[in-house]
Coordinates of C-alpha atoms in Angstrom, one line a residue:
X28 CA 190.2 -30.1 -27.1
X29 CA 186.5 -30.6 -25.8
X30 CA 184.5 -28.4 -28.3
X31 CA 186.5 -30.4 -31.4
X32 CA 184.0 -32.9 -31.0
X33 CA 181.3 -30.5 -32.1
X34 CA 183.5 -29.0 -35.0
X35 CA 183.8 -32.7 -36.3
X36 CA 180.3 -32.6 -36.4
X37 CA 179.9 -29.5 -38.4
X38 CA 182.3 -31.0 -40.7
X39 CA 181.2 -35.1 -40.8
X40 CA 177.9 -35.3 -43.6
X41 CA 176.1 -38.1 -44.3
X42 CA 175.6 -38.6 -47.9
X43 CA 173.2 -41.2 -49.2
X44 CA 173.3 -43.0 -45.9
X45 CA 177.1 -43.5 -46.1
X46 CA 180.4 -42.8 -44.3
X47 CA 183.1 -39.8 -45.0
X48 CA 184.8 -40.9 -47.9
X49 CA 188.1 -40.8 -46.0
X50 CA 187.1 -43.8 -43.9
X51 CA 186.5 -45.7 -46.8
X52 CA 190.2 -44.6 -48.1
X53 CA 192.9 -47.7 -48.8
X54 CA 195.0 -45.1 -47.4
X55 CA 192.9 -45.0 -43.5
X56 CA 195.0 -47.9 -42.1
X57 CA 198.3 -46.4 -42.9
X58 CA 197.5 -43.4 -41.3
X59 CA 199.1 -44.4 -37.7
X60 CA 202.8 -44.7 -38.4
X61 CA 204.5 -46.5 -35.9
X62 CA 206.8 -44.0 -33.1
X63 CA 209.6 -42.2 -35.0
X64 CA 212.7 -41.7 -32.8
X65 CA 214.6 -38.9 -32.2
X66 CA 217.5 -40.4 -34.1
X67 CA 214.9 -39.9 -37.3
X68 CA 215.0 -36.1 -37.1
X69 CA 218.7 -35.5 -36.3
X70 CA 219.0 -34.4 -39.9
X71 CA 216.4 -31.8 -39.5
X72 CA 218.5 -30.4 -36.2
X73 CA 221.4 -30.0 -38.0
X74 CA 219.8 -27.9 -40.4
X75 CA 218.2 -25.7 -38.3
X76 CA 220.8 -25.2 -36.3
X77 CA 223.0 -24.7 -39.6
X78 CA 220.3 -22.2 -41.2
X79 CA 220.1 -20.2 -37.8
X80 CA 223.8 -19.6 -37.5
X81 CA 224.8 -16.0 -37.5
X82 CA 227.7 -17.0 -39.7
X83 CA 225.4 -19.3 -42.0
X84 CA 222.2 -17.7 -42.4
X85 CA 221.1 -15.4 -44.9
X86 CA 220.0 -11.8 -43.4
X87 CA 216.4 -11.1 -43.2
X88 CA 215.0 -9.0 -45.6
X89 CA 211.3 -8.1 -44.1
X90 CA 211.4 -9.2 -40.5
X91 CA 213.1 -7.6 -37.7
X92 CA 216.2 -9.4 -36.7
X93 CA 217.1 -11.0 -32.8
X94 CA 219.0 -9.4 -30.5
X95 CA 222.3 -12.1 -30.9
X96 CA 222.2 -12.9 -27.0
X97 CA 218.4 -13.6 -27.4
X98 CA 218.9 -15.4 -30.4
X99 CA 221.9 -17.9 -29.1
X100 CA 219.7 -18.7 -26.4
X101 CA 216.8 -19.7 -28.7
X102 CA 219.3 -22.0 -30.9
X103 CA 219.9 -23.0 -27.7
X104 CA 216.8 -24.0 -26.3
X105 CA 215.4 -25.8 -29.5
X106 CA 218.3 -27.9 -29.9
X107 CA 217.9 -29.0 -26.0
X108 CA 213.8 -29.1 -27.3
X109 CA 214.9 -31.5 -30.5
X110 CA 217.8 -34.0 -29.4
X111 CA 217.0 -34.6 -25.8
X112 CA 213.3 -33.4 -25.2
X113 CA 211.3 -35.2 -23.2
X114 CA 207.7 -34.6 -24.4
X115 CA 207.1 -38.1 -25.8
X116 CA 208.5 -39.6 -22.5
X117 CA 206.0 -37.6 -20.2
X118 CA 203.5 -38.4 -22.8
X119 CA 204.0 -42.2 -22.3
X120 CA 203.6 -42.0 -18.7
X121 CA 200.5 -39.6 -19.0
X122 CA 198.7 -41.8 -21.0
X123 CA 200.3 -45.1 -20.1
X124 CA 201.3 -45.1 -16.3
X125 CA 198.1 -43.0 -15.2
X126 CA 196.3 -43.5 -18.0
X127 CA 192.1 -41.4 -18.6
X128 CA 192.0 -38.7 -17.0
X129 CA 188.2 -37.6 -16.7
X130 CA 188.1 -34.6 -14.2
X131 CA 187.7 -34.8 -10.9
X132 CA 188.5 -38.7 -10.9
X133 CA 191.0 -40.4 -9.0
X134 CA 193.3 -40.7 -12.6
X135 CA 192.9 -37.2 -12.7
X136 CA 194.1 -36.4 -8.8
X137 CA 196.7 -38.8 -9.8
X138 CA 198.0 -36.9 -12.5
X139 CA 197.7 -33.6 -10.7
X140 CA 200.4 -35.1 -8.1
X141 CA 202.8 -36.3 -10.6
X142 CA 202.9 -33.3 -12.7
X143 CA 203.4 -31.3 -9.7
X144 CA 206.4 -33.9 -8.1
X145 CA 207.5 -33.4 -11.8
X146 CA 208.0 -29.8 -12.0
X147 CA 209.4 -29.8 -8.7
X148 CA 212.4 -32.0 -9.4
X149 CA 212.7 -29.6 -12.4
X150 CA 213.6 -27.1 -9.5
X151 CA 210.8 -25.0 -10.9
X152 CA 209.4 -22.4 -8.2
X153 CA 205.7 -21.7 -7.0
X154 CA 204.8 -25.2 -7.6
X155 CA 201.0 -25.3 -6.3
X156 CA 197.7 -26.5 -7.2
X157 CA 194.9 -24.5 -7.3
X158 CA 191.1 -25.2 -6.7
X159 CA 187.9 -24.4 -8.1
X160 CA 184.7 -26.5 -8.3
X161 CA 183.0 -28.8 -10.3
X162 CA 179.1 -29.0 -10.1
X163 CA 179.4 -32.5 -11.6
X164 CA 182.3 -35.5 -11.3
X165 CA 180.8 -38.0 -13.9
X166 CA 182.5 -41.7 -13.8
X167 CA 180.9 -44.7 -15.8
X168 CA 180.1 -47.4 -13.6
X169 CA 178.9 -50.0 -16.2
X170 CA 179.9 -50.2 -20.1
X171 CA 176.7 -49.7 -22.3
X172 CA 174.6 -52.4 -23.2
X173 CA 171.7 -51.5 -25.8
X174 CA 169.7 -53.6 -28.7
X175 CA 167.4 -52.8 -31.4
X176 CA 164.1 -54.7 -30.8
X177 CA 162.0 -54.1 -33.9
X178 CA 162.4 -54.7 -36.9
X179 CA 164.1 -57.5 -35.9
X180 CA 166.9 -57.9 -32.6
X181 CA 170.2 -56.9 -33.3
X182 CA 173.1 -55.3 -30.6
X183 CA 173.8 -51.6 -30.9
X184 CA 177.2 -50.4 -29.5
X185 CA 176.3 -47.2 -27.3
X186 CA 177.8 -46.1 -24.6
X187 CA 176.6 -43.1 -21.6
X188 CA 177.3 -39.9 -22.9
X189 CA 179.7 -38.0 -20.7
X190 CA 177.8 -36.1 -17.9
X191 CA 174.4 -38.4 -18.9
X192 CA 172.4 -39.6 -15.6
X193 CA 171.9 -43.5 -15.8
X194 CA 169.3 -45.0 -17.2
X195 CA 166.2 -46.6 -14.9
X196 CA 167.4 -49.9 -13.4
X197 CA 165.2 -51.3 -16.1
X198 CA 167.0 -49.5 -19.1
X199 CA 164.9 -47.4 -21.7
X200 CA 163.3 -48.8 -24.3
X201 CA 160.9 -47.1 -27.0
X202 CA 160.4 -45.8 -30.7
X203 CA 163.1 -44.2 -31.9
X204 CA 162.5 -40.5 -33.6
X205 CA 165.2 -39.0 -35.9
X206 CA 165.4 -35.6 -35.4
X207 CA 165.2 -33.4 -38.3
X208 CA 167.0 -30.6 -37.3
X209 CA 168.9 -29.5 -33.8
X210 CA 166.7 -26.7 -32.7
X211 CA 164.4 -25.5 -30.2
X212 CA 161.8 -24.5 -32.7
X213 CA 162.1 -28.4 -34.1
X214 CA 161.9 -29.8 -31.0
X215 CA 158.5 -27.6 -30.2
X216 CA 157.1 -28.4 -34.2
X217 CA 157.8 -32.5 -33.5
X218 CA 156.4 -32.3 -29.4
X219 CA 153.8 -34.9 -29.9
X220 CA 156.6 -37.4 -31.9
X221 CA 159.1 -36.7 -29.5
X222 CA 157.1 -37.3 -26.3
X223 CA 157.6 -40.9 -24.5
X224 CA 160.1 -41.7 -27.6
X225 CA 164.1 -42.1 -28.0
X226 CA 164.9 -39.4 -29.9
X227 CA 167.9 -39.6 -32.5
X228 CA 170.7 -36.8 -33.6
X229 CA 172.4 -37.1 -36.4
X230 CA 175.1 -34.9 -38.0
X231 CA 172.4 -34.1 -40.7
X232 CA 170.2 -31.9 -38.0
X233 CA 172.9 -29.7 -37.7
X234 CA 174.0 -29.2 -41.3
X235 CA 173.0 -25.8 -42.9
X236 CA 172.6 -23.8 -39.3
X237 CA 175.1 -21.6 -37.9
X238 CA 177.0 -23.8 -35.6
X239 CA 176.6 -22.5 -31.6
X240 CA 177.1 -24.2 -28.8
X241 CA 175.0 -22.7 -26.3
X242 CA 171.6 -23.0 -28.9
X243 CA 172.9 -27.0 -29.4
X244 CA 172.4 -27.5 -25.2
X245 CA 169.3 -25.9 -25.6
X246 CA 168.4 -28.0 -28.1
X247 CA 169.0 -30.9 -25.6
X248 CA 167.4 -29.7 -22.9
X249 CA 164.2 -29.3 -25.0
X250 CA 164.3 -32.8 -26.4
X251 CA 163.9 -33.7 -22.7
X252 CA 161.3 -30.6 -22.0
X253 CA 159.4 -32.3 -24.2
X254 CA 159.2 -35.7 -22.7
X255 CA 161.6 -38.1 -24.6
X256 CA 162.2 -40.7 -22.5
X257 CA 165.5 -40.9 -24.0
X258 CA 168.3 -39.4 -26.5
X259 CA 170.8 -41.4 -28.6
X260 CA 173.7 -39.0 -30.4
X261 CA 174.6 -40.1 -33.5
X262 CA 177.9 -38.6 -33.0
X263 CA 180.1 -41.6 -32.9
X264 CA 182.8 -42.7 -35.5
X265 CA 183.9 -45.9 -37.8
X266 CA 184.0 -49.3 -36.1
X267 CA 181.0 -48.4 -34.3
X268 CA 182.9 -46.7 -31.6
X269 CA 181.7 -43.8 -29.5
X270 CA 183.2 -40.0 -29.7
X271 CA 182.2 -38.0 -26.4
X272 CA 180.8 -34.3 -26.6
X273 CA 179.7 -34.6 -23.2
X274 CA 175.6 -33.1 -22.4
X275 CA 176.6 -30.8 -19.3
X276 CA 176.5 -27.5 -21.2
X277 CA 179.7 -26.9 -20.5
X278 CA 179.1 -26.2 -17.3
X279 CA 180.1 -29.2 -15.7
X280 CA 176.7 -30.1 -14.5
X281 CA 174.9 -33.4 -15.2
X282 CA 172.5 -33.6 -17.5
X283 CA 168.8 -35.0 -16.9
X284 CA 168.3 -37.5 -19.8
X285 CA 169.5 -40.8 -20.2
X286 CA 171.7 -39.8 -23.3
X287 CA 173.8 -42.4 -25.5
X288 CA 176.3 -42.0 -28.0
X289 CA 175.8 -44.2 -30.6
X290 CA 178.6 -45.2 -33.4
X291 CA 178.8 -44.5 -37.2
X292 CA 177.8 -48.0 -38.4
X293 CA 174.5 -48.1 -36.1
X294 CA 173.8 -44.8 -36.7
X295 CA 173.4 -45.6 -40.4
X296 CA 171.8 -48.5 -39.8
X297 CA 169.1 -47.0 -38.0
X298 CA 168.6 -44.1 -40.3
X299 CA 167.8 -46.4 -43.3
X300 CA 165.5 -48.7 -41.0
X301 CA 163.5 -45.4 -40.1
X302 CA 163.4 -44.7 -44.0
X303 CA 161.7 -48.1 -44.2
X304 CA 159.5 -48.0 -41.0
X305 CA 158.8 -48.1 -37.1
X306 CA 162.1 -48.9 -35.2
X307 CA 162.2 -49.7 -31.6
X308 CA 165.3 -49.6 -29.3
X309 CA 166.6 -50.0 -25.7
X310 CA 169.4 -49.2 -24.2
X311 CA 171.2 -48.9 -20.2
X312 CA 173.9 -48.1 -18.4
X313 CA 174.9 -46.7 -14.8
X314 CA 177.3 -43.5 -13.7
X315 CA 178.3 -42.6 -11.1
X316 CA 177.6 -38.8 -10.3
X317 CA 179.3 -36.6 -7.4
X318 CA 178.1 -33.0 -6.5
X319 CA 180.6 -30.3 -6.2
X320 CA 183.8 -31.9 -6.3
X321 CA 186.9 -29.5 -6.1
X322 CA 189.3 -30.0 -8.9
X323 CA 192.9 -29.0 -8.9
X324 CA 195.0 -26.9 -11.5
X325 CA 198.9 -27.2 -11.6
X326 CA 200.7 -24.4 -11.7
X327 CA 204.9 -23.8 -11.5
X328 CA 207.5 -20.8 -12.3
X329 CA 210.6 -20.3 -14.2
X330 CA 211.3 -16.6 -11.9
X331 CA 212.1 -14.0 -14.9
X332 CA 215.4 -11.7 -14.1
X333 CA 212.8 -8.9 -13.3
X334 CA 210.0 -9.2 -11.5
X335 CA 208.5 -6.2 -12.7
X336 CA 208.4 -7.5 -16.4
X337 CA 205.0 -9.7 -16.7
X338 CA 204.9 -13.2 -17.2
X339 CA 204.0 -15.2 -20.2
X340 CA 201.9 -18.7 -19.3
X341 CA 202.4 -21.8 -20.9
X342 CA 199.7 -24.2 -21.0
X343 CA 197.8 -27.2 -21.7
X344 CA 194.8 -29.1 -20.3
X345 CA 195.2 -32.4 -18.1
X346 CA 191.7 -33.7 -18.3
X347 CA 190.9 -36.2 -21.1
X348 CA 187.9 -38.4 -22.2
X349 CA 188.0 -42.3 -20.6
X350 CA 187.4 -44.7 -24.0
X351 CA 191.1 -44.3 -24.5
X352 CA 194.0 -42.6 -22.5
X353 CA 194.0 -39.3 -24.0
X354 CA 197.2 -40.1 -25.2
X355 CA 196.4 -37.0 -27.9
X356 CA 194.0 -35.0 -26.7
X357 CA 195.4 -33.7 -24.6
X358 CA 198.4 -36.0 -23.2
X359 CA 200.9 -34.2 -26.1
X360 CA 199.6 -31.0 -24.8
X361 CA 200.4 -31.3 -21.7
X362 CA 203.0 -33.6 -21.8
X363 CA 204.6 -30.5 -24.3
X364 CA 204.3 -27.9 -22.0
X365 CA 206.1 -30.0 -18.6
X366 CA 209.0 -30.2 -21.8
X367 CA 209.1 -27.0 -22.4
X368 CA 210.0 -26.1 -18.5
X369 CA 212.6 -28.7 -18.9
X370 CA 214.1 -27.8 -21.7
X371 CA 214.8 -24.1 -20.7
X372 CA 216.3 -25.7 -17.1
X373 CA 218.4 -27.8 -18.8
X374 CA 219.7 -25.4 -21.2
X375 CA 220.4 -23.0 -18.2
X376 CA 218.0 -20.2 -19.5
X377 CA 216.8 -17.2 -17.9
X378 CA 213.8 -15.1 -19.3
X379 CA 213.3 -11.6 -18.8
X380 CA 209.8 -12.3 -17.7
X381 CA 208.5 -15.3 -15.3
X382 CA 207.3 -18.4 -17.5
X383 CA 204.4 -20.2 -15.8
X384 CA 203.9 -23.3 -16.9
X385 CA 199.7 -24.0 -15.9
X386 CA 198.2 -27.7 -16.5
X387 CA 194.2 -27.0 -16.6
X388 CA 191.4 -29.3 -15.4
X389 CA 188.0 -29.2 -16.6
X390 CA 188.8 -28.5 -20.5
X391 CA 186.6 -31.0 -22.0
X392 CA 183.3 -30.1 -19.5
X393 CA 183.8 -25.9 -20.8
X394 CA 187.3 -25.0 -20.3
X395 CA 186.1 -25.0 -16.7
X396 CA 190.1 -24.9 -14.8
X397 CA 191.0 -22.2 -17.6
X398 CA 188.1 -20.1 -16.4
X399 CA 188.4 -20.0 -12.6
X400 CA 192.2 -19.3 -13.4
X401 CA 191.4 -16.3 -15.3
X402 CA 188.7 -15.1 -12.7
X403 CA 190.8 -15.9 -10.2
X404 CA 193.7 -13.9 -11.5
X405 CA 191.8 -11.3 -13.1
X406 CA 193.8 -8.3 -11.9
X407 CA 197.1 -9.5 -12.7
X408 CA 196.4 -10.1 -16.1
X409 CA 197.5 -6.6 -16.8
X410 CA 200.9 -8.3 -16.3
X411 CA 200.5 -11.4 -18.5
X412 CA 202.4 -10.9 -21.9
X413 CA 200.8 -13.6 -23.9
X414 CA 199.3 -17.7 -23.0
X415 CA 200.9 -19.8 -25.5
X416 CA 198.6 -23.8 -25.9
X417 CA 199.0 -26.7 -27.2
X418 CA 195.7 -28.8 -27.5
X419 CA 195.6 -29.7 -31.5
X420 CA 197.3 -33.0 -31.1
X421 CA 201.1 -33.7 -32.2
X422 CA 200.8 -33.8 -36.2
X423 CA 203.8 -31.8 -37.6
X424 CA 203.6 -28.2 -36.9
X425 CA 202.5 -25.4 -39.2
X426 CA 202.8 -22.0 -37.0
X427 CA 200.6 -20.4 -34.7
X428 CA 196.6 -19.5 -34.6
X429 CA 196.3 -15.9 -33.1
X430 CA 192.7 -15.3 -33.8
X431 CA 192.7 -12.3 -35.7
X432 CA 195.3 -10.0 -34.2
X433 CA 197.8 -8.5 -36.7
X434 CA 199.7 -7.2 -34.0
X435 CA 200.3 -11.0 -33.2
X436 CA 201.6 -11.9 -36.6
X437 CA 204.1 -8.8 -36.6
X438 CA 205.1 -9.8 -32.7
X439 CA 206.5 -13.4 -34.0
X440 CA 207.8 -12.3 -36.9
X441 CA 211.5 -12.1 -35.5
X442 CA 210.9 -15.7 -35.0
X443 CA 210.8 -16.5 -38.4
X444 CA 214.3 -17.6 -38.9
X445 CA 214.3 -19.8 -36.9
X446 CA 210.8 -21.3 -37.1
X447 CA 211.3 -21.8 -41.3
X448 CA 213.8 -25.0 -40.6
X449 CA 210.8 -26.7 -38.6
X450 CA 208.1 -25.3 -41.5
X451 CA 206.3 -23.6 -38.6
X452 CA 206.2 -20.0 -39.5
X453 CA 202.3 -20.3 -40.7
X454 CA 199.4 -18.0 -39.3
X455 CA 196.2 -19.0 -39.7
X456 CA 193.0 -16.8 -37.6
X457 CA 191.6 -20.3 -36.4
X458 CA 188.1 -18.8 -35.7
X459 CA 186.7 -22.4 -36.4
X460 CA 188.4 -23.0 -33.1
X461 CA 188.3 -20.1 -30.9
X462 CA 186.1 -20.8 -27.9
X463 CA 187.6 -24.5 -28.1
X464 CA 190.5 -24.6 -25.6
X465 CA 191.7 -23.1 -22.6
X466 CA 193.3 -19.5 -24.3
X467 CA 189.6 -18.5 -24.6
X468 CA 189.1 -17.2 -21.0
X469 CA 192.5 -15.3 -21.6
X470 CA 191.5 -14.1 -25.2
X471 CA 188.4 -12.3 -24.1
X472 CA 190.2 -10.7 -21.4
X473 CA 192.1 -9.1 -24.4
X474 CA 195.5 -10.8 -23.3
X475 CA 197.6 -11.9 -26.7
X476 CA 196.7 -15.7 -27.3
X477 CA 198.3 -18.4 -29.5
X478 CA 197.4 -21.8 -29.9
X479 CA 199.9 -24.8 -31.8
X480 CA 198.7 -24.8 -35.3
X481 CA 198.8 -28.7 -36.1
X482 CA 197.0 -30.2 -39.0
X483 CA 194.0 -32.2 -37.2
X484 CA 193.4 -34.4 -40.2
X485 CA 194.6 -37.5 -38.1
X486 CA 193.6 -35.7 -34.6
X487 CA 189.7 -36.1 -35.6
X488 CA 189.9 -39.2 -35.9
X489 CA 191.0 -40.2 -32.5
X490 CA 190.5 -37.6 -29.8
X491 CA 187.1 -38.4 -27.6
X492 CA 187.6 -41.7 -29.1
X493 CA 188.7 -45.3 -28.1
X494 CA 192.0 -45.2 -30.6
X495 CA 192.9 -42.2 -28.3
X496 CA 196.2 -44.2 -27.1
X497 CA 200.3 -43.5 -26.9
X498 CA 200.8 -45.8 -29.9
X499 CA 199.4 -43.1 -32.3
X500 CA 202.1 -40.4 -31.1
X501 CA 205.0 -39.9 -33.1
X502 CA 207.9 -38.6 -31.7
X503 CA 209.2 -36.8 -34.0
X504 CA 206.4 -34.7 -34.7
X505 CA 205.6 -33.9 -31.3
X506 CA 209.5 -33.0 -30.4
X507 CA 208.3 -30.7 -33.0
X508 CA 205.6 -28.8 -31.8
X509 CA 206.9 -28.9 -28.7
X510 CA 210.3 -26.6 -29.8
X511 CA 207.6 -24.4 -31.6
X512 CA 205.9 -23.6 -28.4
X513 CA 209.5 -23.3 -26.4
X514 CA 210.8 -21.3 -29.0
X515 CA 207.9 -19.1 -29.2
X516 CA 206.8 -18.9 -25.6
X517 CA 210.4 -17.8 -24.9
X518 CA 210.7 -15.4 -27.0
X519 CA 207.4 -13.6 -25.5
X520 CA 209.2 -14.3 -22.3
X521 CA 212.3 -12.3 -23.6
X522 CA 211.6 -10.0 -25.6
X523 CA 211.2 -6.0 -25.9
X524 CA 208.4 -4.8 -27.9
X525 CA 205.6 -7.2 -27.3
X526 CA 201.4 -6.7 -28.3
X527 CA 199.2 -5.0 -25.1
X528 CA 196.0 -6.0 -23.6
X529 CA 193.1 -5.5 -25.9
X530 CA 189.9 -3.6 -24.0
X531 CA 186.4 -5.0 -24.4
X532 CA 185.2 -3.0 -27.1
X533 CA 189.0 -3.7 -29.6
X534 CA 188.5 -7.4 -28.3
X535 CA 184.7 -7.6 -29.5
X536 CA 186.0 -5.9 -33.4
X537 CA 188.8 -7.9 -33.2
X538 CA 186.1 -11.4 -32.8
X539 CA 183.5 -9.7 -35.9
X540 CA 186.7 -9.2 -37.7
X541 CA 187.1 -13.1 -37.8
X542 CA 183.1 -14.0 -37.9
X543 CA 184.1 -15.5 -34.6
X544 CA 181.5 -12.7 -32.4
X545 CA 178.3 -14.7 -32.7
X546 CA 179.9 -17.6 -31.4
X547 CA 181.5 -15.2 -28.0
X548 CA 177.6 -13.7 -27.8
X549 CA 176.3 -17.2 -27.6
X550 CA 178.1 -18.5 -25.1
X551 CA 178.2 -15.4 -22.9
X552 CA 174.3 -15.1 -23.5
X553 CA 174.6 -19.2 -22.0
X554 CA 177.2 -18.4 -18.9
X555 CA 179.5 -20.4 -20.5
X556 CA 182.3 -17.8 -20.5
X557 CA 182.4 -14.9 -18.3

């Protein structure tokens, strides 16, 4: 999820110079459980498949009930989901076998090719890729390397933020300015202490401002107006380890100043020695930047029994950050959706509509692949009943975000059946995270979007982020969410009396309804969305 990075920051505060209180929790180690296997949750099948029984279950009172031939093929298709899914096994080879995948990048155009071989043994149909440009392929070509000079010498642990240019073959070295707050009009009131000095964000610049991405580029791009010579983020997490927002406006251009991303523990550190006086740093590092590089989304059928019903899309993004292997973010995600195409195959399923199964690039630059998809295909979205992702990491399930639409709710509420044995029949509005994954091109088209409601407690912690590997997925919880999004995505595919396309103006009440508009405004105002 590439805009995640800045909701941690509206959420991280630094209080009296110190960390979250989480990370100083006994409780923080525990949190990565070794792999559960899928002898763990065999229990849990049997109940769901006992509660969704017609001779077991108890009639709905308030929800519309399944047609029984619809609602034997979902029982169906989430046992096939629970005992012999194969999410956590494409997962492992995601994130293990082809390891970061940073768009654009030869990791990347190998995981295009294997998702595609993939889906093709499936005997899905329509297996292509299709291409749309990056302005920007960004590729470290040295780690960090970076020191504090005055007060005394010390090592910092920064590494290039994604999309930054390299430093001068000399490095940059200067006085370090903190930032007082993220804003064009700060920038402009602190010109003359910003000129020829590293400037320094913090979370604190950005607490009590409304949080929008396209001002916070701006912001950037004035720090350099200004003449910084260079900008470290204070962005990063525990451990001193980096977390990547990436500086290419989500546009998928490079940036034009040398920008770090500095980790929690120097972050502090420097904060308190500017409390106490002048600080001096330097820092280097070298990318490697190629111009207009075509990038490839993956897309594959499941042929509905009639053509002339619409389709439903499936999808996740293939792109990850490169300090880990995107084993979360968004390795589950993706590694969920090829599952779900197996899963109907191997059950021997047919949907009334066509389920296409899309694997985006370009999510963590500015949902970039999800964009030229939905430009791309902009007439036949009339057709498209609903894009069901999965981007919020593989934490038990708790339902689905739909962003404001009632219609939505009352659209999955036949569902509810059979989602209460897996506890996943929550809604939530999720404006915090509208414009943060690849439904959002899709959504302001008015086309019905969901998005896997996961808790994130444990995702924030490791997506962008070097602990970003296969050993934190458990495989229970992800066989989880990935029958939620079967289940659900199936139903859509299946069923009758289904939500329409929104126009512009129902689309635009339905984002003030949700406080989510300023945030659209912003980021059309920037060209980040069409």
């Amino acid at each position: 999820m590439q805009q995640t990075a800045a909701l941690a920051i509206q959420q991280w505060r630094i209080r009296d110079a110190g960390p979250p209180s989480f990370w100083l929790s006994p409780s923080f180690p525990c949190l990565y459980d070794a792999p559960m296997t899928k002898l763990s949750f065999v229990p849990a099948l049997l109940m769901a498949l006992a509660t969704t029984s017609p001779l077991l279950a108890q009639p709905a009172t308030t929800a519309p009930t399944l047609a029984p031939e619809l609602r034997a093929q979902l029982v169906r298709l989430g046992g096939q989901l629970m005992i012999d899914g194969q999410a956590y096994e494409y997962d492992r080879q995601l994130a293990d076998e082809i390891g970061p995948r940073l768009t654009g990048s030869a990791n990347y155009e190998k995981a295009v090719e294997w998702s595609a071989s993939e889906f093709k043994k499936l005997g899905l149909e329509n297996v292509h890729t299709e291409s749309w440009t990056i302005p920007s392929a960004w590729e470290p070509e040295t780690d960090g390397v970076a020191h504090i000079l005055k007060p005394h010498v010390q090592r910092l642990h920064v590494e290039s933020e994604g999309w930054a240019p390299s430093t001068p073959e000399g490095g940059v070295r200067g006085e370090v300015f903190m930032l007082p707050k993220l804003s064009v009009a700060s920038v402009k009131e602190n010109a003359a202490s910003i000129k020829g000095h590293i400037v320094l964000v913090t979370p604190a610049a950005m607490a009590g401002q409304e949080f929008l991405f396209g001002q916070l580029f701006d912001a950037f791009d004035a720090v350099g107006d200004a003449g910084a010579s260079g900008m470290l983020l204070g962005f990063g997490t525990t451990n001193d380890a980096p977390s990547y927002l990436g500086v290419g406006g989500f546009t998928g251009a490079a940036s034009k100043l040398p920008t770090g991303n500095v980790g929690l523990e120097d972050t502090l550190l420097l904060t308190r020695l500017l409390q106490e006086g002048p600080v001096e740093v330097e820092f280097k590092f070298k990318n490697r930047i190629r111009s207009n590089v075509p990038v490839m989304n993956v897309v594959a059928d499941i042929p509905g029994a009639d053509p002339d019903a619409g389709y439903v899309v499936i999808a996740g993004h293939l792109d990850s950050w490169h300090p880990g292997t995107g084993a979360e973010d968004n390795g589950t995600g993706a590694a969920s959706v090829m599952a779900v195409a197996q899963g109907v195959r191997a059950a021997g399923l047919k949907p009334k509509r066509t389920m296409r199964f899309i694997l985006f690039g370009g999510e963590e630059e500015g949902l970039l692949g999800s964009i030229a998809y939905a430009r791309a295909h902009e007439q036949d979205l009339a057709k498209c009943a609903g894009i069901f992702v999965t981007d919020t990491g593989s934490e038990p399930p708790k339902g689905w975000l739909t962003f404001g639409r009632d219609d939505e709710k009352k659209a999955l509420a036949p569902l509810e059946p059979l989602l209460q044995p897996l506890d996943a029949t929550g809604i939530d509005d999720g404006h915090e995270v509208i414009f943060e994954t690849d439904h959002a091109p899709f959504l302001i088209r008015g086309v019905s979007s969901f998005v896997l409601w996961n808790p994130m407690e444990k995702y924030m912690q490791l997506h962008h982020k070097p602990s970003d590997t296969f050993d934190k997925v458990d495989q229970r919880d992800l066989d989880l969410g990935a029958t939620v999004v079967g289940l659900s995505a199936y139903y859509f595919a299946s069923a009758s009396d289904l939500p329409g396309k929104l126009d512009q103006s129902k689309m635009e009440d339905t984002l003030k309804s949700i406080k989510a508009y300023n945030q659209y405004k912003d980021m059309v105002d920037h060209k980040m969305i069409p």
